[in-house]
Every structure is written in C-alpha cells, then in structure tokens.
mmCIF file of N, CA and C in Angstrom:
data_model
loop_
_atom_site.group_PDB
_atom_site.id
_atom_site.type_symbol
_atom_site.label_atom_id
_atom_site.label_comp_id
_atom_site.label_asym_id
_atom_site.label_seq_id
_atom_site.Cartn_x
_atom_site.Cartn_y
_atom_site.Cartn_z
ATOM 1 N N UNK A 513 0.843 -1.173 0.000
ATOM 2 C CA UNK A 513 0.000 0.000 0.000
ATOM 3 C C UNK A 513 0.891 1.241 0.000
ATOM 4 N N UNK A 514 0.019 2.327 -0.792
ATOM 5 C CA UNK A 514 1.026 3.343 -1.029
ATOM 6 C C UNK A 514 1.149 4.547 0.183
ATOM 7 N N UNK A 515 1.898 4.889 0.627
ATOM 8 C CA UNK A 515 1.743 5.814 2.277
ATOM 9 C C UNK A 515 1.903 6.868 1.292
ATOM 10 N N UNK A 516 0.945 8.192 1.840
ATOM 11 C CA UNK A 516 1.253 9.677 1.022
ATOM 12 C C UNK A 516 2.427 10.051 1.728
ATOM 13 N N UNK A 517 3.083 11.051 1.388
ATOM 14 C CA UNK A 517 4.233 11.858 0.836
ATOM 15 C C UNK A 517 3.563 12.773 2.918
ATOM 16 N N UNK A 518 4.445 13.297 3.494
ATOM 17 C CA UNK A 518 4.133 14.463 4.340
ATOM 18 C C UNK A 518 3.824 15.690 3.741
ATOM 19 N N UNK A 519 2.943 16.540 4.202
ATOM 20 C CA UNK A 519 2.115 17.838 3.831
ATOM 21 C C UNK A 519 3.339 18.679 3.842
ATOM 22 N N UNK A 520 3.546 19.247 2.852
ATOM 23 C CA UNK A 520 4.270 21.210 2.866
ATOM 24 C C UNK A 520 3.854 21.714 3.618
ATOM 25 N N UNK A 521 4.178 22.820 3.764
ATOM 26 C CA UNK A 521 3.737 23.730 4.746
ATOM 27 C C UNK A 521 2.308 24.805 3.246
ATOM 28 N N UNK A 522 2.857 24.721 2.245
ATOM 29 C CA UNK A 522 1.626 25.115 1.562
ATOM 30 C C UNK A 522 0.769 24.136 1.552
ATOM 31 N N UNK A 523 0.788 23.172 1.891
ATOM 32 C CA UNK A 523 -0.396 21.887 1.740
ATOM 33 C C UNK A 523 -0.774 22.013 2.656
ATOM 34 N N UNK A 524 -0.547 22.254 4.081
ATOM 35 C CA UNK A 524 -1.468 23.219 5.418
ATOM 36 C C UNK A 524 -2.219 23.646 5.316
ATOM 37 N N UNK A 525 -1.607 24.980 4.678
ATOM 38 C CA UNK A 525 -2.511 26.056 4.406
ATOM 39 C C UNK A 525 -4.057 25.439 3.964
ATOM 40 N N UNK A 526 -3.727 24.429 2.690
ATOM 41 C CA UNK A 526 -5.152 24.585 2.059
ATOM 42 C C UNK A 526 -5.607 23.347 3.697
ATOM 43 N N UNK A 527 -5.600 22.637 3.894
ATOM 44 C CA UNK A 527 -5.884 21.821 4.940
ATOM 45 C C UNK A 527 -6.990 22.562 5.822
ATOM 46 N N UNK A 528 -6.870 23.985 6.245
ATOM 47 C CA UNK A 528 -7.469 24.810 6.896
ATOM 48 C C UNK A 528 -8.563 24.285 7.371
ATOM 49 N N UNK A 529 -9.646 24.141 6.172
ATOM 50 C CA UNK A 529 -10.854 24.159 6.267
ATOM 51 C C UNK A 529 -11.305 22.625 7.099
ATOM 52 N N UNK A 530 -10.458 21.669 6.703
ATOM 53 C CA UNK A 530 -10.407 20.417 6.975
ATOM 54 C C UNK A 530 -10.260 20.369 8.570
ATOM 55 N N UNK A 531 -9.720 21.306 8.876
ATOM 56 C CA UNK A 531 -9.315 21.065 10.369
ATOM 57 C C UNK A 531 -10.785 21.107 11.490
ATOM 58 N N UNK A 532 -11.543 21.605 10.617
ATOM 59 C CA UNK A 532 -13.161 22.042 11.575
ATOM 60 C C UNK A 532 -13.777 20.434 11.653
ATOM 61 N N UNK A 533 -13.538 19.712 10.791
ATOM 62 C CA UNK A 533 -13.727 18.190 10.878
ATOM 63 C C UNK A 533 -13.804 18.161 12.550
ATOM 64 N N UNK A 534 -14.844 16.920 13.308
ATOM 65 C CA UNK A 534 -15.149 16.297 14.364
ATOM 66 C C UNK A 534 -15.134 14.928 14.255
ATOM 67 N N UNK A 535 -14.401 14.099 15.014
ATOM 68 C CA UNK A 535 -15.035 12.610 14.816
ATOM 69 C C UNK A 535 -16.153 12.844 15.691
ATOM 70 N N UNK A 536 -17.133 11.739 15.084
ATOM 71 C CA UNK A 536 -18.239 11.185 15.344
ATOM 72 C C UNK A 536 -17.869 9.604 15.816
ATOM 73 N N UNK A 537 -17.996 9.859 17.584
ATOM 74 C CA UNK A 537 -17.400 9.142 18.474
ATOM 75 C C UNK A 537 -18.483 7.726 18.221
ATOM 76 N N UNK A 538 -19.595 8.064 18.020
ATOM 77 C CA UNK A 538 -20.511 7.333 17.993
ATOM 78 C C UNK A 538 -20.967 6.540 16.309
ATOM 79 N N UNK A 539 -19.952 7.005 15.612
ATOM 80 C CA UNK A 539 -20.566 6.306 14.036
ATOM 81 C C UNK A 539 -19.261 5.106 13.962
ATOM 82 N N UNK A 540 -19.297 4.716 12.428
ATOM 83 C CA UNK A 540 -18.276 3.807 11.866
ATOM 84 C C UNK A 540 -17.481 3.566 11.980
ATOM 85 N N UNK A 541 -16.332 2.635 12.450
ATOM 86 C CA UNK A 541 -15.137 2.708 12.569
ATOM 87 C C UNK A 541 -14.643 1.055 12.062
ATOM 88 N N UNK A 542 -13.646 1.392 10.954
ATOM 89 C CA UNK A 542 -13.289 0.151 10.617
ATOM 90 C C UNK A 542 -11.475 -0.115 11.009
ATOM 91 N N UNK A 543 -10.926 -0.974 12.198
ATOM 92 C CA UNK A 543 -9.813 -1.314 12.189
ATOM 93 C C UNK A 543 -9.369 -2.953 11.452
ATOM 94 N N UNK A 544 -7.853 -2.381 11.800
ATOM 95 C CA UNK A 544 -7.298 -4.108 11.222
ATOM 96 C C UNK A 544 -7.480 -4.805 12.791
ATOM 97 N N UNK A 545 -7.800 -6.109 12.743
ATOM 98 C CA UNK A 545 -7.960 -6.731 13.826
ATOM 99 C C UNK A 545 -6.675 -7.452 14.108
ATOM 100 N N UNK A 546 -5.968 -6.931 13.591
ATOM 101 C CA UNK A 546 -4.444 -7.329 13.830
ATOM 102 C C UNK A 546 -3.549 -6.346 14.632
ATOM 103 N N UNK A 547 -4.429 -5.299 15.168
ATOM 104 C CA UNK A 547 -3.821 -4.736 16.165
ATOM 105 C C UNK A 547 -4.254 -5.175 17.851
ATOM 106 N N UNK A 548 -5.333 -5.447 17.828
ATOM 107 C CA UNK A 548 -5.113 -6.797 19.423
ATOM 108 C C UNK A 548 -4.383 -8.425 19.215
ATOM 109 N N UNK A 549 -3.479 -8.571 17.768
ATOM 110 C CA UNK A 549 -2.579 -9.540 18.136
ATOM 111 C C UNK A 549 -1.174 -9.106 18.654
ATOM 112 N N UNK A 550 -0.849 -7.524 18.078
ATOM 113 C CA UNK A 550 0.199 -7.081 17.970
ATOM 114 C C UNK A 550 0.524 -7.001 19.258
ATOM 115 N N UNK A 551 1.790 -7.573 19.694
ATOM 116 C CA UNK A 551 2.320 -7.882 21.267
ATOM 117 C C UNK A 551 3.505 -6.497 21.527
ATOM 118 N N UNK A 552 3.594 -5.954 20.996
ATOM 119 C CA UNK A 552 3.984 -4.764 20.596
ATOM 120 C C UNK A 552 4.035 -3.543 21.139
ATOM 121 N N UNK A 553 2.455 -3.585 21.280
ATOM 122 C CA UNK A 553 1.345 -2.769 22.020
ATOM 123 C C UNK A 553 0.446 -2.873 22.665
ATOM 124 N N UNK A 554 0.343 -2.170 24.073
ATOM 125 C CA UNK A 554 0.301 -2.665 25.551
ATOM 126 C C UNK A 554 -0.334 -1.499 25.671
ATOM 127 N N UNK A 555 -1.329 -1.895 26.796
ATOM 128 C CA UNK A 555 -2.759 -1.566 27.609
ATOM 129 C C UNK A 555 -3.342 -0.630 26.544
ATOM 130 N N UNK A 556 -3.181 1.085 26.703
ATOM 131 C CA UNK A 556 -4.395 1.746 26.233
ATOM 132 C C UNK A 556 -3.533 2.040 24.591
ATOM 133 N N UNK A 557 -2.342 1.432 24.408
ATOM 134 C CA UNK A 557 -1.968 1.921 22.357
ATOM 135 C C UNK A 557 -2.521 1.539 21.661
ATOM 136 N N UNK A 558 -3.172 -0.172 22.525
ATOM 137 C CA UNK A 558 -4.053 -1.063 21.138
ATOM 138 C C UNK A 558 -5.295 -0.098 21.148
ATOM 139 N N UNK A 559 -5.744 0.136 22.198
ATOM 140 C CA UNK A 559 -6.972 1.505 21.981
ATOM 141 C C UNK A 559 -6.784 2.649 20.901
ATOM 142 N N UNK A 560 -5.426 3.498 21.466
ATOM 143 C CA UNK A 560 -5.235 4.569 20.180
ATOM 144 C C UNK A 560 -4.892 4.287 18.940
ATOM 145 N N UNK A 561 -4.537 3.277 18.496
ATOM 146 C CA UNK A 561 -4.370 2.433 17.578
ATOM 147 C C UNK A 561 -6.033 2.454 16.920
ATOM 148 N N UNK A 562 -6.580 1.933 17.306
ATOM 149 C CA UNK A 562 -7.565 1.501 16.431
ATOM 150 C C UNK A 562 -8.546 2.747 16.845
ATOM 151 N N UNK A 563 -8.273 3.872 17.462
ATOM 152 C CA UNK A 563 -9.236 4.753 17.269
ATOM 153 C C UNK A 563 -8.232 6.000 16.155
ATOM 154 N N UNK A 564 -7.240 5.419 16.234
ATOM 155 C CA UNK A 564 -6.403 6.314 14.640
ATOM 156 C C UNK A 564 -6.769 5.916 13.799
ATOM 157 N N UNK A 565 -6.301 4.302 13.559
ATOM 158 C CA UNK A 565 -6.947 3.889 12.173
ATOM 159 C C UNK A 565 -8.415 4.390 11.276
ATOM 160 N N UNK A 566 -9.201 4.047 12.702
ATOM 161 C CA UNK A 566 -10.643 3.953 12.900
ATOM 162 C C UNK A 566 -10.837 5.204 12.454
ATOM 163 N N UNK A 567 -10.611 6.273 12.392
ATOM 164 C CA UNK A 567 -10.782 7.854 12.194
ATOM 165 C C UNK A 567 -9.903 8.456 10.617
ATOM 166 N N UNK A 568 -9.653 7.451 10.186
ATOM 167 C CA UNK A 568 -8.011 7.459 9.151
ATOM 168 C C UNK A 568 -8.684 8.407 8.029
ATOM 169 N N UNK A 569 -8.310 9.515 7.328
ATOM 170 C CA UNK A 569 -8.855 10.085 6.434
ATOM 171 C C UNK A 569 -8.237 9.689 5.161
ATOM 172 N N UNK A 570 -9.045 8.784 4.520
ATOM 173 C CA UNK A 570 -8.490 8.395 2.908
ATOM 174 C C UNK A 570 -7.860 9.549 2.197
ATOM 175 N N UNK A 571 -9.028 10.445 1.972
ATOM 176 C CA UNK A 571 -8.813 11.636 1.036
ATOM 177 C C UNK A 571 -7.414 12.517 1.583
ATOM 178 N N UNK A 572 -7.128 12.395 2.744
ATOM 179 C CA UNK A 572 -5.869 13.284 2.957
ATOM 180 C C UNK A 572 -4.725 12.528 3.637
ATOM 181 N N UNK A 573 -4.567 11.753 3.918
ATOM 182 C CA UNK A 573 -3.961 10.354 4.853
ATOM 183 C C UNK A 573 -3.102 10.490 5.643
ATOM 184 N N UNK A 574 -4.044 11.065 7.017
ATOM 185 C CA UNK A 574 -4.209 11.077 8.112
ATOM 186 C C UNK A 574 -4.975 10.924 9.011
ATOM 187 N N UNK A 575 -4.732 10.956 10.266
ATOM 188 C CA UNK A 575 -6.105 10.701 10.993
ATOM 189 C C UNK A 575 -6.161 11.991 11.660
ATOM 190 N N UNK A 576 -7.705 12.758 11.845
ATOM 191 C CA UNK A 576 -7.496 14.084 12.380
ATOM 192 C C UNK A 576 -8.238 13.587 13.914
ATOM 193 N N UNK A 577 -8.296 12.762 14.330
ATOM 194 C CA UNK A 577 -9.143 12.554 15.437
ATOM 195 C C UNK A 577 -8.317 13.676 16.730
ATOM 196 N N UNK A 578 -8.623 14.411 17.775
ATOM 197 C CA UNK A 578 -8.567 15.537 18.701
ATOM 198 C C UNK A 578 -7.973 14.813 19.935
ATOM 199 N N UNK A 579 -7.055 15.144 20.363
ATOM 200 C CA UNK A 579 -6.644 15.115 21.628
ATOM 201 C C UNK A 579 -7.861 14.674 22.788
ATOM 202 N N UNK A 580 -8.603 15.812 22.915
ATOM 203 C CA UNK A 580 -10.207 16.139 23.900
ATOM 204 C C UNK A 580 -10.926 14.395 23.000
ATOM 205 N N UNK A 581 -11.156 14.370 21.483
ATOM 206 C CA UNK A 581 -11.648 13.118 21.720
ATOM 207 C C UNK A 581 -11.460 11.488 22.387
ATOM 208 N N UNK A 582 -9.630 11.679 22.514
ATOM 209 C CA UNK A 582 -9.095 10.725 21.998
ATOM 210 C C UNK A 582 -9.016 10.538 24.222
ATOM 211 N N UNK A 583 -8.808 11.573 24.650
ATOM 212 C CA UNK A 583 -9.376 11.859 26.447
ATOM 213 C C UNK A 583 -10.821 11.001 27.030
ATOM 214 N N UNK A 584 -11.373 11.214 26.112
ATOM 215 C CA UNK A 584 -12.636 10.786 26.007
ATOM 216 C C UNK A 584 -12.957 9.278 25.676
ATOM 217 N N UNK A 585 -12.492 8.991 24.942
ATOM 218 C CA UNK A 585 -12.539 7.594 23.856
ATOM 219 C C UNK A 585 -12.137 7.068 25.279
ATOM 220 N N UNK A 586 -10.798 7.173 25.992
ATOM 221 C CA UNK A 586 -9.519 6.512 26.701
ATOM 222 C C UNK A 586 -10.214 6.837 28.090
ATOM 223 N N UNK A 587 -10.952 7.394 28.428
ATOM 224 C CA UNK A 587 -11.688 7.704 29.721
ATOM 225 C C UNK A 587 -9.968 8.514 30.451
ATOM 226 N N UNK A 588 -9.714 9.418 29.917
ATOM 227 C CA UNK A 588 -8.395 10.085 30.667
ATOM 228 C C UNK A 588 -8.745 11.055 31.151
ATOM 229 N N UNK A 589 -8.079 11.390 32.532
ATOM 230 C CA UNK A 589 -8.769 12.845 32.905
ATOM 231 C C UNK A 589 -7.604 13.958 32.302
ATOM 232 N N UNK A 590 -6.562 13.529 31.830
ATOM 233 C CA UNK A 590 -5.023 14.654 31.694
ATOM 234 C C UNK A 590 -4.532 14.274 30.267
ATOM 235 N N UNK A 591 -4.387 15.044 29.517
ATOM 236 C CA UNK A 591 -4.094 15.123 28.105
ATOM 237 C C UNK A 591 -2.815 14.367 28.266
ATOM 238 N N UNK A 592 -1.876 14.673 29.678
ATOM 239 C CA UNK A 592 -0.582 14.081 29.360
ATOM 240 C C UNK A 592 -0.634 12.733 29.191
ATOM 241 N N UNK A 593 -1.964 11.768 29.394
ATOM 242 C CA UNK A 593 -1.497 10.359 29.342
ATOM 243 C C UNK A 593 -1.465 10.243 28.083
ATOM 244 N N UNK A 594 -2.528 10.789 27.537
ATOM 245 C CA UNK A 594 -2.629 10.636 25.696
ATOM 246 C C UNK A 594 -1.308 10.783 25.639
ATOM 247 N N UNK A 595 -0.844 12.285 25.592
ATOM 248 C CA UNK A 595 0.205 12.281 24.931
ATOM 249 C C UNK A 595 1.243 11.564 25.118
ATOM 250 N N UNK A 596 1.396 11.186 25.904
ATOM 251 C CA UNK A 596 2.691 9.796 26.471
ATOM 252 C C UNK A 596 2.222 8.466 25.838
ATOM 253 N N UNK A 597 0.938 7.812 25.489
ATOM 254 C CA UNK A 597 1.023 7.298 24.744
ATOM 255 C C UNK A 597 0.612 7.034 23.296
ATOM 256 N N UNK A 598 1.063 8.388 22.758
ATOM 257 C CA UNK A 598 0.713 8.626 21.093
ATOM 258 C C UNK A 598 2.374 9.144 20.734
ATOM 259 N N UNK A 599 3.766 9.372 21.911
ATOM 260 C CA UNK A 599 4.609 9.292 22.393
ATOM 261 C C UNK A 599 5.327 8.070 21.890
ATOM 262 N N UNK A 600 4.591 7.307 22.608
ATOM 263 C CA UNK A 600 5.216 5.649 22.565
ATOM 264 C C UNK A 600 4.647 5.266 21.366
ATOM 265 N N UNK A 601 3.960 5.359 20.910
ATOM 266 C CA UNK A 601 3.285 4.718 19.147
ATOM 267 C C UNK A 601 4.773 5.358 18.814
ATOM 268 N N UNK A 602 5.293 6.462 18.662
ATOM 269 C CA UNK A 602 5.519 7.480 17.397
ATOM 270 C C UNK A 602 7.005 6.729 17.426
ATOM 271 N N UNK A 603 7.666 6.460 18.912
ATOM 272 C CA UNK A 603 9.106 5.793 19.111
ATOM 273 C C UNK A 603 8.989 4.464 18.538
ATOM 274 N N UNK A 604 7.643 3.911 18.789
ATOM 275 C CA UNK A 604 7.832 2.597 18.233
ATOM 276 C C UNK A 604 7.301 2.263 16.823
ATOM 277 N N UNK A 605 7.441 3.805 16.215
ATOM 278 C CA UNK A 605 7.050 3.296 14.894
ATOM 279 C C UNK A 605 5.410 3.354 14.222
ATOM 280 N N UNK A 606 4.870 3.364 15.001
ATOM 281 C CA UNK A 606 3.543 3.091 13.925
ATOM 282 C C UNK A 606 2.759 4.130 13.661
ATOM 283 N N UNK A 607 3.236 5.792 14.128
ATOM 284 C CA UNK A 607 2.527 6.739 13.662
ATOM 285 C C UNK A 607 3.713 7.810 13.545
ATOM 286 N N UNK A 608 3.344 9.072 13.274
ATOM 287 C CA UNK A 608 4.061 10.016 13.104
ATOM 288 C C UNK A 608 3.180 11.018 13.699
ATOM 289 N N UNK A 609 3.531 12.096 14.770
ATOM 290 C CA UNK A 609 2.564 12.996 15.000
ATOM 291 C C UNK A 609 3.196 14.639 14.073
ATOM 292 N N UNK A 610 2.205 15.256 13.977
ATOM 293 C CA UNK A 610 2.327 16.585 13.109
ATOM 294 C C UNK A 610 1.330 17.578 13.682
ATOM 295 N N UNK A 611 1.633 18.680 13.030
ATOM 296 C CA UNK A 611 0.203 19.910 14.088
ATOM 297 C C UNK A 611 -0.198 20.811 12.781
ATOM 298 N N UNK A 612 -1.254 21.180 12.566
ATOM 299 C CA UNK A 612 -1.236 21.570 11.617
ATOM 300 C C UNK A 612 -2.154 22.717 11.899
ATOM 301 N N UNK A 613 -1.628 24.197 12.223
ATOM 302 C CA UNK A 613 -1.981 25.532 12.707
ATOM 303 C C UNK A 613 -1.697 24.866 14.253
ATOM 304 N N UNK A 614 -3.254 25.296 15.016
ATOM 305 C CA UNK A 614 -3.043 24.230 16.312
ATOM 306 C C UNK A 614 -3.740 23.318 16.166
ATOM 307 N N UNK A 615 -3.500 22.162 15.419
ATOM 308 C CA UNK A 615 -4.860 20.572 15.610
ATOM 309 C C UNK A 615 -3.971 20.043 15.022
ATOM 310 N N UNK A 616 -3.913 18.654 15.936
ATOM 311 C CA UNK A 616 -3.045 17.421 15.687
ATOM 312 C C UNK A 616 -3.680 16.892 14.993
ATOM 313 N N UNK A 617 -2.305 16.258 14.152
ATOM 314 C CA UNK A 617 -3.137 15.805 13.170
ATOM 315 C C UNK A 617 -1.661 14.265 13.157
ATOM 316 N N UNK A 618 -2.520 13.419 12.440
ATOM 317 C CA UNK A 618 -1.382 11.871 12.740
ATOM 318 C C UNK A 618 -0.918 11.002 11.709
ATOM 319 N N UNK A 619 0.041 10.591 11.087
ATOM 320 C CA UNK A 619 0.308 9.724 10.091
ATOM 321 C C UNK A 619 0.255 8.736 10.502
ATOM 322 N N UNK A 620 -0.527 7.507 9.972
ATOM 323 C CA UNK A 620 -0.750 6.425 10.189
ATOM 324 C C UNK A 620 0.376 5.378 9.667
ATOM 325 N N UNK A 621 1.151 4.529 9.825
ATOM 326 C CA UNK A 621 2.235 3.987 9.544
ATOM 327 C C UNK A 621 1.685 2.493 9.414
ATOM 328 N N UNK A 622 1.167 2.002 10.226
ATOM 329 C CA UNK A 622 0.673 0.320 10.237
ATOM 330 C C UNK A 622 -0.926 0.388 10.308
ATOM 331 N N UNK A 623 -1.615 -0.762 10.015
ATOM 332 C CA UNK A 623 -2.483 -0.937 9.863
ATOM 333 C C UNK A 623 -3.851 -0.526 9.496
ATOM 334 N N UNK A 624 -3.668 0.311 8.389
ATOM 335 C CA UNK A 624 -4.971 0.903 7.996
ATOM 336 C C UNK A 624 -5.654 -0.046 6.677
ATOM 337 N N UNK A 625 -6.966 -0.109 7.353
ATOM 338 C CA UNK A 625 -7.985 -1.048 6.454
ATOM 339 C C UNK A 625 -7.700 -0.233 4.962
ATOM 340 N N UNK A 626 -7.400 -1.002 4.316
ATOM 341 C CA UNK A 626 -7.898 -0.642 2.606
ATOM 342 C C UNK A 626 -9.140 -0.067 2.205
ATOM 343 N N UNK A 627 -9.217 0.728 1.693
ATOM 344 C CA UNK A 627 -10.131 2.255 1.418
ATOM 345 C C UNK A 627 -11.586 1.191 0.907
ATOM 346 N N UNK A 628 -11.189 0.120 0.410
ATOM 347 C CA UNK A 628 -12.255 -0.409 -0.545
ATOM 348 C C UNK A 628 -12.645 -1.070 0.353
ATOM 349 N N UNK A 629 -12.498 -1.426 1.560
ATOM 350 C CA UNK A 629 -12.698 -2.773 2.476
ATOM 351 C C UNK A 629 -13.263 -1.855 3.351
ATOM 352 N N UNK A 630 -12.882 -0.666 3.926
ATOM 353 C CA UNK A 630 -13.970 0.622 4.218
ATOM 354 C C UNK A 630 -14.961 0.437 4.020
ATOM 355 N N UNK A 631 -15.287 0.617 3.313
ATOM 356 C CA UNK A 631 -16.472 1.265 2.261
ATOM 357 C C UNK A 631 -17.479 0.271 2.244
ATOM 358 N N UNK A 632 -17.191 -0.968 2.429
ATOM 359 C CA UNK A 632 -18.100 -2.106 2.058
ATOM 360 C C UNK A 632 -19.400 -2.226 2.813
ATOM 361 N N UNK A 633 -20.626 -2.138 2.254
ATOM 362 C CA UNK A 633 -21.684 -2.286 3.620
ATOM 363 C C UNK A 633 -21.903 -3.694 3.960
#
C-alpha cells in the first residue's frame, strides 16, 4: 500500500478548512484486527491504535481525530497520558505525530484497512 508523501507547509494552508472536521465518536469505525494480536502494544496503544486507524482520512492520509476526543474515547482525565502514549506509538514506529496551525493531526504507519474494504456495507 502506497503511504502519502508528508504535507508542505503550503499543503497546510489549504488543509485549513479540513481542520473544523469532528469525529463522530458514535458512528463507523473500521480497524485491522491485527492490532489486538500485535504484542507490541500494551494496555491503552491497542486503543489509540484503532481509534487512529478507525478515524483514518483516505482523502488526505491522516487521521485528524482531537486530543479532547481521543481523552474521552480513553476515559483520561489529563491530556498528558494521551500524549505519552501517542509518544510511545511514534518511538515505536507506527505513527508520526504533526500539528497543523493548532490541531493534531497523525500519520498512520501500520495498519490501515484498505479504502475499498472501508467502504463495504
């Protein structure tokens, strides 16, 4: 599978509008189920894991899912746990974090369902 290229800083720019995006905590989410084999990743990563994937934006390829959601998803009361473990994904490889104005935004590195396998009802 082909991984996109990282955003310019003019490819930001147009991004803008994209950034008002919300996950919808409560709709669709398709992961690889090969991230609760992965021994890899321990207690709440297999969680952020599949709520990255799960959120993965085909059209721009990333996942824009929010800090505040991702608090939420993880029942965390302190942003720092997220960030310590979206931290540990990034050392061990399976994401890349980026900010784009102020909203994180995430490169997905392993396991994202195929766009067509998405889509399937």
């Amino acid at each position: 599978m082909n991984m996109r290229q990282e955003f310019t800083e003019e490819q930001k720019k147009l991004l803008t509008p994209v950034l008002d995006y919300e996950v919808d905590t409560k709709g669709k989410m398709s992961y690889d189920n090969r991230i609760w084999d992965d021994k890899r990743l321990v207690g709440k990563e297999k969680l952020v894991m599949m709520f990255l994937t799960g959120n993965y934006s085909y059209q721009y390829g990333v996942s824009f899912i929010t800090i505040d959601n991702l608090k939420y998803l993880l029942e965390c009361n302190t942003e720092g746990k997220v960030r310590s473990c979206l931290n540990k994904l990034e050392r061990k490889g399976y994401i890349k974090q980026d900010k784009v104005l102020d909203r994180d935004i995430f490169y997905i590195k392993r396991y994202i369902v195929p766009e067509e396998v998405y889509y399937q009802e």
